[in-house]
mmCIF file of C-alpha atoms in Angstrom:
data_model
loop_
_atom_site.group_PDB
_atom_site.id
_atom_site.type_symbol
_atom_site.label_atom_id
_atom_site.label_comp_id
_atom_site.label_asym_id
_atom_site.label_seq_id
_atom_site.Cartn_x
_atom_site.Cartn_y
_atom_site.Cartn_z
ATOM 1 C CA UNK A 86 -0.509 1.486 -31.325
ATOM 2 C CA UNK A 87 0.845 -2.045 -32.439
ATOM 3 C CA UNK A 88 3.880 -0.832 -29.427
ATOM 4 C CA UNK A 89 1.988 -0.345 -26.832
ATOM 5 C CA UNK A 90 0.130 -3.643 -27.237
ATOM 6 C CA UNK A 91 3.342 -5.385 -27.294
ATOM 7 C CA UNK A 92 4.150 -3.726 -24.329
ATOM 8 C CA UNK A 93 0.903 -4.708 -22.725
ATOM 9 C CA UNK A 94 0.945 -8.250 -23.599
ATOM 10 C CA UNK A 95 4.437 -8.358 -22.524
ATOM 11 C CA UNK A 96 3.271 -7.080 -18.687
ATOM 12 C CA UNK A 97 0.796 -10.129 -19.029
ATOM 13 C CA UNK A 98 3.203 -12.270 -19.486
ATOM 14 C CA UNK A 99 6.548 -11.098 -17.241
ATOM 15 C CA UNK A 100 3.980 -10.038 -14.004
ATOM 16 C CA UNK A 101 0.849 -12.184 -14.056
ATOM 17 C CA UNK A 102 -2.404 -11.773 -15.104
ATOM 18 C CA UNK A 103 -4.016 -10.057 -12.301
ATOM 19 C CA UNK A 104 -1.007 -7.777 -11.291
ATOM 20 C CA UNK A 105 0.188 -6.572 -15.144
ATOM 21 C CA UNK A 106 -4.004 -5.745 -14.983
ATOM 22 C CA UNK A 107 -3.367 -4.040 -12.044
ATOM 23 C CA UNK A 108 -0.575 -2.082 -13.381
ATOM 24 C CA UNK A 109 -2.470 -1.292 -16.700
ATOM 25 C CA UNK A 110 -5.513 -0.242 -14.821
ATOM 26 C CA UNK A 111 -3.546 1.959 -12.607
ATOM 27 C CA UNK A 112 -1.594 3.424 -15.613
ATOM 28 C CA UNK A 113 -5.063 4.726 -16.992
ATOM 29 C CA UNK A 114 -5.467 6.325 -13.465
ATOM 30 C CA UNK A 115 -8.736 2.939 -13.112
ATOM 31 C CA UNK A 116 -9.283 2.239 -9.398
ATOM 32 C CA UNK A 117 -10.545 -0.647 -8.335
ATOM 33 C CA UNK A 118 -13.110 -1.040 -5.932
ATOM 34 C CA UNK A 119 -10.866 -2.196 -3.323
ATOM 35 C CA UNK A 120 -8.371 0.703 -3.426
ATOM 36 C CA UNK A 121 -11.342 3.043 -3.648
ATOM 37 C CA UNK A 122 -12.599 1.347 0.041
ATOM 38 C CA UNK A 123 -9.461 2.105 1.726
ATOM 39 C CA UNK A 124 -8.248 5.825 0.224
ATOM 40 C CA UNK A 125 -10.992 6.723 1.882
ATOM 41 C CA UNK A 126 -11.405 5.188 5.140
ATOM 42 C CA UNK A 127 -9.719 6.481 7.854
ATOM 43 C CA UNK A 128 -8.266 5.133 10.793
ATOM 44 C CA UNK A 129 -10.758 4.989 14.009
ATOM 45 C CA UNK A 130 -8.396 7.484 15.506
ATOM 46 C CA UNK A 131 -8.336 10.156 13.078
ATOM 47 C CA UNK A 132 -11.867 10.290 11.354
ATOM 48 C CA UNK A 133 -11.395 13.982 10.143
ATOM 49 C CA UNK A 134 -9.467 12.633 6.968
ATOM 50 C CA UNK A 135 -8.829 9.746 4.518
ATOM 51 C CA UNK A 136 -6.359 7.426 3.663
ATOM 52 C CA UNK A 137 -6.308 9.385 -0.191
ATOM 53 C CA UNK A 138 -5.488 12.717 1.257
ATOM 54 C CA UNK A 139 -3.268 12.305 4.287
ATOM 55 C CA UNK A 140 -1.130 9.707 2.226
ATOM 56 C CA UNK A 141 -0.911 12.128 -0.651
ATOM 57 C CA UNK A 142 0.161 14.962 1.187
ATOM 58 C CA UNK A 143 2.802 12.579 3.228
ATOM 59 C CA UNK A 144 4.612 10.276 0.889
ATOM 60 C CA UNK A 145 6.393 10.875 -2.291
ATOM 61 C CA UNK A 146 5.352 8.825 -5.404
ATOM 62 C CA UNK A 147 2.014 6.967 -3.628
ATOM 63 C CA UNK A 148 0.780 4.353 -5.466
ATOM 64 C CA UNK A 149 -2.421 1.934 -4.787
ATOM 65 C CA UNK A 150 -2.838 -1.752 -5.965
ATOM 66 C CA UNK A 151 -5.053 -4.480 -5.213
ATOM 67 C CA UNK A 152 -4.867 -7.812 -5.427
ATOM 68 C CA UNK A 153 -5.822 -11.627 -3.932
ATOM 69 C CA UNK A 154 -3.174 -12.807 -2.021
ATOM 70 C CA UNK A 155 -1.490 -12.615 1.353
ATOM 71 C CA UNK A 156 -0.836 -10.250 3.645
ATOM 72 C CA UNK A 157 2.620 -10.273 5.684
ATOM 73 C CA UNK A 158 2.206 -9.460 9.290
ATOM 74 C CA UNK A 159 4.339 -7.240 11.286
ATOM 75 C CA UNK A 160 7.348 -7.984 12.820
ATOM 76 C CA UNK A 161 6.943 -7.485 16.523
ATOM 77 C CA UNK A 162 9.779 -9.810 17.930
ATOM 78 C CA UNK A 163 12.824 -7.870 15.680
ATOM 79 C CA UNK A 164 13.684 -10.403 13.769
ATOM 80 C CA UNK A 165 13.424 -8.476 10.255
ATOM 81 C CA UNK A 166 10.557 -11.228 8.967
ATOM 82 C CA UNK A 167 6.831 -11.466 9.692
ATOM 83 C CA UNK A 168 5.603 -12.935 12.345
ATOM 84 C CA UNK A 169 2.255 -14.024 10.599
ATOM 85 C CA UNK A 170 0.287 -13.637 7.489
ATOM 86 C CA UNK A 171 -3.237 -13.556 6.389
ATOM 87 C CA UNK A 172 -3.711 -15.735 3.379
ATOM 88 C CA UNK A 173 -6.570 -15.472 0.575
ATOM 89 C CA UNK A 174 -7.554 -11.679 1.613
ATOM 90 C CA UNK A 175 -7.663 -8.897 -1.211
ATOM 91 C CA UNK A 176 -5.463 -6.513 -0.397
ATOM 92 C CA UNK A 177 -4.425 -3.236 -0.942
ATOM 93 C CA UNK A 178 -1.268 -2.177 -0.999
ATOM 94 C CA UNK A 179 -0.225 1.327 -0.448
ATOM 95 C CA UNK A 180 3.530 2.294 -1.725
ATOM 96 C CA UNK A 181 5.302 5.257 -1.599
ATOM 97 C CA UNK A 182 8.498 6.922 0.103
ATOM 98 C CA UNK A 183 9.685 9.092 3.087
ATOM 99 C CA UNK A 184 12.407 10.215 4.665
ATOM 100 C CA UNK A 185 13.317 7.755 7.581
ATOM 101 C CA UNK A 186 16.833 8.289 8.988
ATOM 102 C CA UNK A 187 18.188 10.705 6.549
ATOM 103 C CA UNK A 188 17.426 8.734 3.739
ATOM 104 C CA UNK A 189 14.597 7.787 1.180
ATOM 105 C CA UNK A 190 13.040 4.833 2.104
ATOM 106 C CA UNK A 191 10.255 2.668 0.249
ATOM 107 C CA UNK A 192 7.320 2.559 2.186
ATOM 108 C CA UNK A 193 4.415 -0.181 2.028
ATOM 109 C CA UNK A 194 1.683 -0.686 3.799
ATOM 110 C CA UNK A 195 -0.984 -3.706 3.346
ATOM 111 C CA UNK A 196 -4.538 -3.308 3.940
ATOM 112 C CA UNK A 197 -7.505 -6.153 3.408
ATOM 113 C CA UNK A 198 -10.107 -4.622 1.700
ATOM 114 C CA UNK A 199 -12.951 -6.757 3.126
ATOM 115 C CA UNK A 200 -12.637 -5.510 6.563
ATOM 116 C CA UNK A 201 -15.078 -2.963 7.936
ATOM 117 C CA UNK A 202 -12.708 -0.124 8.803
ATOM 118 C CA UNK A 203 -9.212 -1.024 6.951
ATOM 119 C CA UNK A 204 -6.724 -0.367 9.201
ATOM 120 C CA UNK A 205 -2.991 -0.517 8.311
ATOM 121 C CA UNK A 206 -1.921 -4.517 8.855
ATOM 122 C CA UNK A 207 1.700 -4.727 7.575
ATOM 123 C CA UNK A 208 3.967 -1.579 7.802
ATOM 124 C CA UNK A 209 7.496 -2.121 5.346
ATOM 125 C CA UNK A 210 10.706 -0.162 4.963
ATOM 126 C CA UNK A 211 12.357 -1.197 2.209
ATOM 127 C CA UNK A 212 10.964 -3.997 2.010
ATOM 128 C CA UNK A 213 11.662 -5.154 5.690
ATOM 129 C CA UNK A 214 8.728 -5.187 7.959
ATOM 130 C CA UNK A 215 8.310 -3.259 11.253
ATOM 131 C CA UNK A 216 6.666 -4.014 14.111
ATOM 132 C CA UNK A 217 2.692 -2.494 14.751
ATOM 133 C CA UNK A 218 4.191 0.587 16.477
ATOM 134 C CA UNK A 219 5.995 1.754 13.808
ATOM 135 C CA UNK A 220 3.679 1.602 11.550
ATOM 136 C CA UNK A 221 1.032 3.388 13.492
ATOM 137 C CA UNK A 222 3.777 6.383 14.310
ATOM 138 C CA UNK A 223 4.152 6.782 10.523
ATOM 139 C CA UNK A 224 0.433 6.498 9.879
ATOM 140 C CA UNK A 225 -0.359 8.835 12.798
ATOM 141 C CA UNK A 226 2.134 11.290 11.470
ATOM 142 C CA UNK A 227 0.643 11.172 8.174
ATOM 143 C CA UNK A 228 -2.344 12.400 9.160
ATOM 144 C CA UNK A 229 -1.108 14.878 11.803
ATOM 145 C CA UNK A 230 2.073 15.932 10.656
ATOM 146 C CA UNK A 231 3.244 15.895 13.551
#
């Protein structure tokens, strides 16, 4: 017991506060209200699903997180950076990976919670983002398989 507190208190100090709580909570399989909005949601153009099971089903290791931050943009002009960001929005963050290109690829996409409908905002490969059409191909395919 007296190890795993160590090992707690150590996440609280390495990450942060709010993202070694994050980490803890999602350990213990705890959603928070945020992440719970957006697995299930659905994008406008496929409302016969959810986030939770189309993600699931698509990506290998999926993860959820939330937290108060910003959100990156896409990258629409090539450049390999953002070309915006959305500051002070709680966001989601979906992670998981795919096969792009013949090889595994980390996969995140950003959500903000407080919207209506989340929709996908930030699409990353490995860490570099995309640009708003890739990122609805891979969420399309996702939920269509197709």
């Amino acid at each position: 017991m007296k190890r795993y507190c160590y090992v707690l208190l150590l996440c609280f100090v390495l990450c942060g506060c709010s993202h070694a709580a994050n980490e803890v909570t999602s350990f213990f399989g705890i959603e928070s209200s945020a992440v719970k909005v957006v697995k299930y949601s659905h994008p406008k153009d496929f409302p016969d699903s959810n986030y939770s099971v189309a993600f699931s089903e698509f990506f290998a290791e999926p993860k959820w997180l939330s937290y108060e931050g910003t959100i990156p943009g896409p990258d629409n002009d090539g450049d390999g950076v953002s070309d915006s960001e959305r500051t002070e929005c709680k966001v989601v963050e979906f992670d998981g990976k795919v096969v792009y290109n013949d090889k595994v690829t980390n996969v995140k996409i950003y959500f903000d919670s407080e919207e209506d409908s989340p929709e996908p905002i930030c699409t990353k490969f490995d860490d570099v983002p995309q640009n708003q059409l890739v990122g609805y191909l891979l969420v399309k395919k996702a939920f269509t398989g197709e």
